[in-house]
Amino acid sequence: MLEAVRNAFRLPDLRRKILITFGILVIYRLVAHVPIPGVNAEALRQLFATNQLLGLLDMFSGGAMSSFSVIAMGVSPYITATIILQLLVPVIPRLTEMIKEEREKLNRWGYILTVPLAALQGYAVASQLAQASGGGQAILSNFGFRDYPLATMATLATLTAGTMFAVWLGDLITEQGIGNGTSLIIFAGIVAGVPQRVGGILISNPQTLIVFLLVTAVTVAAIVVVQEGQRRIPVQYGRRVRALRGQRLRVVGGQSTHIPLRVNSAGMIPLIFAQSFLLFPGNIASYFLYSKTPWIAKVANGVYKVFNPQANIYWIIYFIAVVGLTYFYTDVVFRQQNLPETLQKQGGFIPGIRPGKHTADYLNKVMTRITFVGALFLGVVAILPWLTRGAGGSSQVGAMLMSSSGLLIVVGVVLDTMKQLEAQLLMRHYEGFIRT
């Protein structure tokens, strides 16, 4: 890896791509510290220390939510819009055709859908901050259409524009730099918070730092193994005889290749969905804990206890939700690829399996089996903070451990970026070989 980075810096064009990537990430981090007017920073910090739903949003905003900056929503609405369109593809035939023929138009729809989603998410978060308090102090004092209509509109417009600015920066990295821009922005926010967490554990309990580092190292190694794990399905292309004008008959085709079916095709999407679904009911119930209506307060307390991350039942439900959502999302993505039809059109077949429905059934059967391993692994990674709670004689290890989604994002982004970097180096190596 280090050798690849050194070789990349020796090439002017690759060095330019890497410097552009770092420069855009620096710009994003600087803008992430420009707060919305009227925010009480100290009260906001105390609220984030106790609210895990806001912590999840903070991760996908690249750390901008914790200061409620102008890009507090980050790229989260864009990710939501992309996921919504992916889930709608099997339902709407027009979207299925669009994926095959007009991919750019579908991406444009994603950008358009991001705007209302950013405004709605911004309003929801700002309303929550306006009603909540940190340490007994108001967090956002000038928000609300009834009392502050102009300030509210300005806040929502700023948050929406900030999201589109973040998406634009991510696209710039993808086009002009190295790696996936959206993922790198989230990656930068996660990594930027690690030194602060390590410093906190050093101050509070230095002995647990060793346990923290060991658990993190083992988890990262396991994520790399599973992320890179795949089942290779052999594919054979039939030979065909072609006669070009003025030439002899030629035999083409007959090549052998394989279809790489990944053990974890869903990535970290199931963890995101599961966390959002499970944290949302408890967050809503917290507003009705002290209701004057007895039965509402009783129901709210029951819901809050079940979906409280401090309760054991929460982590059991979390594990089941991650496993189920992994199967669901993998099936949705796999159906969109439509591998059996693609193989049949290209003249390919799996040895011993008939083309068409038999190939589809075989691939679905194999995918279901290997997804079982990936789903169990994601489930274990998801509840890892709960499993490590109390390790090393301190409950802080589980809290200090980088979040499950964060670990998957960091490892996945590093692997993807290094693969792109090595591909760029390989292309230049081949180019130089051909010229000589």
XYZ file of C-alpha atoms in Angstrom:
436
model
C 0.000 0.000 0.000
C 2.774 2.432 0.940
C 4.665 1.532 -2.243
C 1.535 2.294 -4.306
C 1.181 5.697 -2.630
C 4.843 6.506 -3.290
C 4.515 5.517 -6.936
C 1.354 7.628 -7.252
C 3.130 10.746 -5.983
C 5.865 10.252 -8.585
C 3.308 10.666 -11.383
C 2.181 14.319 -11.902
C -1.419 13.514 -12.926
C -2.012 11.099 -10.048
C -0.336 13.471 -7.611
C -2.725 16.170 -8.819
C -5.749 13.889 -8.242
C -4.602 13.058 -4.701
C -3.948 16.710 -3.830
C -7.367 17.715 -5.233
C -8.995 15.053 -3.051
C -7.225 16.275 0.094
C -7.947 19.920 -0.785
C -11.705 19.323 -1.182
C -11.833 17.363 2.081
C -10.084 20.250 3.855
C -12.649 22.691 2.417
C -15.472 20.463 3.635
C -14.006 20.221 7.133
C -13.605 24.012 7.289
C -17.210 24.624 6.207
C -18.356 21.997 8.741
C -17.282 24.376 11.520
C -19.392 27.343 10.303
C -22.520 27.183 12.544
C -26.062 28.288 11.791
C -26.778 31.650 13.523
C -28.499 31.356 16.897
C -27.051 27.975 17.959
C -25.906 27.454 21.547
C -22.759 25.347 20.945
C -22.302 24.178 24.550
C -25.921 23.078 24.955
C -25.740 21.307 21.579
C -22.632 19.385 22.637
C -24.363 18.147 25.791
C -27.398 17.002 23.795
C -25.272 15.012 21.333
C -23.613 13.235 24.238
C -26.961 11.641 25.159
C -28.805 11.268 21.800
C -27.649 8.382 19.569
C -29.994 9.234 16.674
C -28.322 12.631 16.304
C -24.974 10.858 16.594
C -25.923 8.680 13.611
C -26.840 11.757 11.570
C -23.602 13.396 12.678
C -21.620 10.507 11.226
C -23.214 10.874 7.779
C -22.774 14.645 7.823
C -19.038 14.175 8.275
C -19.131 15.629 11.801
C -21.005 18.782 10.746
C -24.195 17.971 12.676
C -22.545 18.179 16.101
C -21.898 21.894 15.525
C -25.123 22.343 13.487
C -23.149 24.004 10.715
C -24.416 25.194 7.350
C -23.795 21.682 5.992
C -25.269 19.927 9.035
C -27.309 17.552 6.854
C -24.179 16.550 4.936
C -24.783 13.989 2.196
C -27.388 12.075 4.213
C -30.403 13.284 2.140
C -28.588 12.325 -1.059
C -27.880 8.839 0.285
C -31.534 8.533 1.304
C -32.682 9.643 -2.165
C -30.379 7.114 -3.825
C -31.625 4.285 -1.601
C -35.267 5.240 -2.252
C -34.707 5.113 -6.016
C -32.953 1.746 -5.718
C -35.864 0.311 -3.736
C -38.377 1.710 -6.254
C -36.638 0.164 -9.283
C -38.259 -3.316 -8.907
C -41.660 -1.689 -8.347
C -41.680 0.802 -11.251
C -40.859 -0.756 -14.660
C -39.920 2.640 -16.107
C -37.051 2.945 -13.634
C -35.817 -0.529 -14.591
C -35.608 0.538 -18.242
C -33.970 3.795 -17.242
C -31.161 1.961 -15.434
C -30.366 0.058 -18.620
C -30.629 2.991 -21.036
C -30.485 6.376 -19.254
C -28.384 6.062 -16.126
C -27.559 9.788 -16.118
C -31.243 10.699 -16.060
C -31.793 8.477 -13.014
C -28.867 10.201 -11.274
C -30.469 13.555 -12.073
C -33.673 12.394 -10.412
C -31.593 11.551 -7.370
C -30.290 15.129 -7.201
C -33.817 16.541 -7.588
C -35.190 14.258 -4.859
C -32.343 15.325 -2.573
C -33.648 18.920 -2.375
C -37.044 18.230 -0.699
C -35.513 15.492 1.445
C -32.824 17.904 2.677
C -35.467 20.530 3.494
C -37.675 18.009 5.351
C -34.761 16.497 7.257
C -33.448 19.965 8.093
C -36.845 21.014 9.424
C -37.172 17.827 11.512
C -33.723 18.190 13.087
C -34.029 21.945 13.630
C -37.472 21.500 15.214
C -36.070 18.868 17.556
C -33.178 21.145 18.531
C -35.569 24.056 19.070
C -37.665 21.965 21.483
C -34.769 20.172 23.183
C -32.257 21.572 25.636
C -28.740 20.706 26.687
C -27.809 21.225 30.297
C -31.009 23.206 30.846
C -30.151 25.708 28.075
C -32.021 26.300 24.811
C -30.136 25.071 21.741
C -31.868 26.864 18.841
C -33.807 29.918 19.951
C -34.867 31.534 16.654
C -36.664 28.686 14.865
C -40.395 28.233 14.252
C -42.769 29.438 11.556
C -45.131 30.964 14.124
C -42.662 33.264 15.854
C -39.674 33.422 13.461
C -40.926 32.805 9.880
C -38.083 34.590 8.057
C -35.346 33.122 10.256
C -36.885 29.654 9.840
C -37.001 29.968 6.048
C -33.416 31.226 6.013
C -32.275 28.280 8.168
C -33.996 25.705 5.955
C -32.665 27.335 2.777
C -29.157 27.349 4.235
C -29.317 23.699 5.278
C -30.660 22.637 1.859
C -28.019 24.648 0.018
C -25.355 23.200 2.315
C -26.441 19.658 1.424
C -26.235 20.375 -2.303
C -22.827 21.991 -1.768
C -21.634 18.844 0.033
C -22.984 16.641 -2.778
C -21.220 18.878 -5.331
C -17.931 18.533 -3.430
C -18.386 14.766 -3.397
C -18.982 14.724 -7.162
C -15.856 16.846 -7.668
C -13.797 14.269 -5.782
C -15.306 11.448 -7.844
C -14.605 13.228 -11.142
C -11.329 15.050 -10.443
C -9.831 13.100 -7.529
C -9.380 9.520 -6.319
C -12.164 7.396 -4.844
C -15.883 7.846 -4.275
C -16.466 11.434 -3.142
C -19.579 10.812 -1.048
C -17.935 7.974 0.855
C -14.717 9.953 1.372
C -16.632 12.867 2.908
C -18.255 10.543 5.441
C -14.896 8.812 5.962
C -13.176 12.117 6.729
C -15.788 13.006 9.351
C -15.439 9.644 11.099
C -11.644 9.704 11.141
C -11.584 13.326 12.323
C -13.395 12.324 15.527
C -11.093 9.401 16.403
C -8.292 11.455 18.050
C -10.835 13.120 20.358
C -12.259 9.728 21.406
C -8.792 8.286 22.024
C -7.850 11.377 24.044
C -11.000 11.004 26.110
C -10.280 7.380 26.993
C -6.660 8.226 27.830
C -7.855 10.835 30.320
C -10.625 8.737 31.870
C -9.110 5.226 31.898
C -5.803 4.638 30.057
C -5.816 0.873 30.773
C -8.831 0.296 28.517
C -7.050 1.842 25.513
C -5.202 -1.446 24.899
C -8.462 -3.385 24.874
C -9.976 -0.731 22.617
C -7.122 -0.996 20.100
C -7.131 -4.817 20.126
C -10.899 -5.080 19.594
C -10.762 -2.481 16.822
C -7.826 -4.211 15.081
C -9.517 -7.637 15.180
C -12.790 -6.148 13.933
C -11.082 -4.323 11.062
C -9.261 -7.518 10.036
C -12.545 -9.463 10.071
C -14.287 -6.749 8.033
C -11.524 -6.853 5.420
C -11.809 -10.649 5.114
C -15.607 -10.577 4.753
C -15.682 -7.517 2.494
C -13.187 -9.117 0.116
C -14.762 -12.595 0.382
C -16.581 -13.814 -2.714
C -17.906 -16.947 -4.363
C -16.717 -17.224 -7.955
C -19.263 -18.805 -10.285
C -17.544 -20.164 -13.458
C -18.950 -18.887 -16.751
C -18.221 -20.271 -20.228
C -18.868 -18.425 -23.478
C -19.708 -20.564 -26.479
C -17.571 -20.549 -29.601
C -18.984 -18.965 -32.727
C -17.783 -18.967 -36.321
C -17.821 -15.593 -38.066
C -16.889 -14.619 -41.594
C -15.959 -10.990 -42.152
C -16.128 -9.502 -45.636
C -13.030 -10.455 -47.636
C -11.624 -12.639 -44.835
C -11.590 -16.314 -43.920
C -13.863 -17.910 -41.399
C -12.767 -17.127 -37.834
C -13.687 -18.815 -34.560
C -14.488 -16.296 -31.827
C -15.563 -16.709 -28.224
C -14.941 -19.779 -26.145
C -13.572 -17.772 -23.241
C -13.866 -18.748 -19.599
C -14.474 -16.270 -16.781
C -16.383 -16.078 -13.539
C -19.092 -14.113 -11.718
C -17.837 -12.816 -8.336
C -20.700 -13.025 -5.837
C -19.685 -11.072 -2.749
C -20.327 -12.429 0.727
C -21.459 -8.967 1.845
C -23.154 -7.376 -1.152
C -25.246 -5.032 0.996
C -22.290 -3.198 2.562
C -23.260 -1.107 5.572
C -26.751 -0.176 4.287
C -28.563 -2.724 6.565
C -26.880 -1.217 9.630
C -27.983 2.281 8.613
C -31.579 1.164 8.064
C -31.688 -0.843 11.295
C -30.240 1.978 13.410
C -32.632 4.511 11.914
C -35.675 2.294 12.441
C -34.800 1.312 16.003
C -33.704 4.711 17.283
C -36.673 6.562 15.801
C -39.466 5.021 18.016
C -37.502 5.644 21.222
C -36.743 9.186 20.164
C -40.425 9.921 19.471
C -41.517 8.241 22.716
C -39.155 10.456 24.726
C -41.404 13.461 23.983
C -44.415 11.770 25.650
C -42.748 10.359 28.765
C -44.270 13.072 30.965
C -47.641 13.351 29.244
C -50.559 14.344 31.453
C -52.601 11.499 29.964
C -51.703 8.385 32.029
C -52.067 5.766 29.293
C -49.990 7.799 26.807
C -47.220 8.220 29.367
C -47.354 4.477 30.166
C -47.113 3.459 26.492
C -44.334 5.978 25.887
C -42.342 4.625 28.843
C -42.748 1.056 27.564
C -41.617 1.960 24.053
C -38.730 4.018 25.396
C -37.476 1.132 27.556
C -37.633 -1.381 24.678
C -35.873 0.894 22.170
C -33.382 2.362 24.621
C -29.803 1.490 23.520
C -28.956 0.862 27.173
C -31.412 -2.069 27.302
C -30.410 -5.609 26.285
C -33.631 -6.172 24.316
C -32.664 -3.300 22.011
C -29.482 -5.078 20.887
C -31.281 -8.374 20.325
C -33.842 -6.634 18.106
C -30.981 -4.754 16.421
C -29.228 -8.041 15.531
C -32.416 -9.561 14.074
C -33.183 -6.379 12.116
C -29.681 -6.251 10.587
C -29.833 -9.901 9.483
C -33.303 -9.456 7.942
C -32.456 -6.190 6.198
C -29.242 -7.697 4.808
C -31.265 -10.377 3.018
C -33.829 -7.834 1.837
C -31.357 -5.303 0.444
C -29.134 -7.983 -1.142
C -32.157 -9.440 -2.925
C -33.196 -6.005 -4.227
C -29.721 -5.191 -5.564
C -29.182 -8.694 -7.015
C -32.458 -8.589 -8.928
C -31.519 -5.233 -10.432
C -28.318 -6.716 -11.883
C -30.360 -9.311 -13.827
C -27.330 -11.548 -14.352
C -29.157 -14.517 -16.002
C -30.567 -12.326 -18.795
C -27.206 -10.602 -19.307
C -25.403 -13.930 -19.607
C -27.955 -15.255 -22.088
C -27.670 -12.161 -24.292
C -23.876 -12.392 -24.324
C -23.855 -16.103 -25.110
C -22.536 -17.135 -21.718
C -23.636 -20.022 -19.533
C -22.731 -21.695 -16.255
C -21.345 -25.206 -16.939
C -23.927 -27.825 -16.022
C -26.767 -25.280 -15.633
C -29.323 -24.524 -18.339
C -29.687 -20.852 -19.379
C -32.722 -18.839 -18.342
C -34.810 -19.814 -15.309
C -32.479 -22.614 -14.180
C -29.538 -20.189 -14.115
C -31.601 -17.650 -12.172
C -32.638 -20.279 -9.611
C -29.053 -21.492 -9.225
C -27.637 -17.986 -8.717
C -30.391 -17.109 -6.225
C -29.681 -20.303 -4.276
C -25.940 -19.592 -4.107
C -26.548 -15.939 -3.205
C -28.897 -16.919 -0.379
C -26.308 -19.266 1.128
C -23.354 -16.889 1.062
C -25.546 -13.982 2.246
C -26.253 -15.996 5.395
C -22.581 -15.662 6.355
C -22.529 -11.953 5.484
C -25.760 -11.285 7.388
C -24.519 -13.024 10.537
C -21.244 -11.125 10.318
C -23.031 -7.765 9.963
C -25.257 -8.676 12.894
C -22.257 -9.428 15.113
C -20.469 -6.233 14.043
C -23.659 -4.275 14.742
C -23.903 -5.478 18.351
C -20.154 -5.392 18.962
C -20.373 -2.320 21.264
C -22.858 -4.285 23.380
C -20.681 -7.407 23.387
C -17.597 -5.418 24.434
C -19.471 -3.486 27.103
C -17.624 -3.951 30.352
C -14.492 -5.363 28.667
C -11.262 -4.377 30.368
C -13.122 -3.524 33.540
C -14.808 -0.503 32.023
C -18.046 0.077 30.182
C -16.396 2.828 28.171
C -14.780 0.432 25.696
C -18.109 -0.358 24.102
C -18.965 3.342 23.950
C -15.504 4.339 22.728
C -15.360 1.707 20.020
C -15.974 3.278 16.623
C -19.564 2.653 15.593
C -20.359 -0.403 13.480
C -21.340 1.656 10.458
C -18.268 3.817 10.977
C -15.903 0.839 10.933
C -17.502 -0.588 7.797
C -17.344 2.780 6.052
C -13.713 3.384 6.989
C -12.550 -0.066 5.888
C -14.695 -0.066 2.748
C -13.556 3.398 1.651
C -9.878 2.598 2.233
C -10.136 -0.647 0.251
C -12.052 0.999 -2.601
C -9.691 3.983 -2.798
C -6.589 1.796 -2.806
C -8.073 -0.388 -5.558
C -8.732 2.693 -7.687
C -5.229 3.964 -7.015
C -3.684 0.641 -8.005
C -5.880 0.523 -11.130
C -4.627 3.978 -12.139
C -1.017 2.833 -11.632
C -1.668 -0.347 -13.599
C -3.157 1.621 -16.508
C -0.090 3.799 -16.716
C 2.180 0.763 -16.542
C 0.392 -0.845 -19.470
C 0.445 2.409 -21.442
C 4.187 2.724 -21.032
C 4.675 -0.963 -22.003
C 2.626 -0.537 -25.195
C 4.576 2.548 -26.253
C 7.884 0.713 -25.967
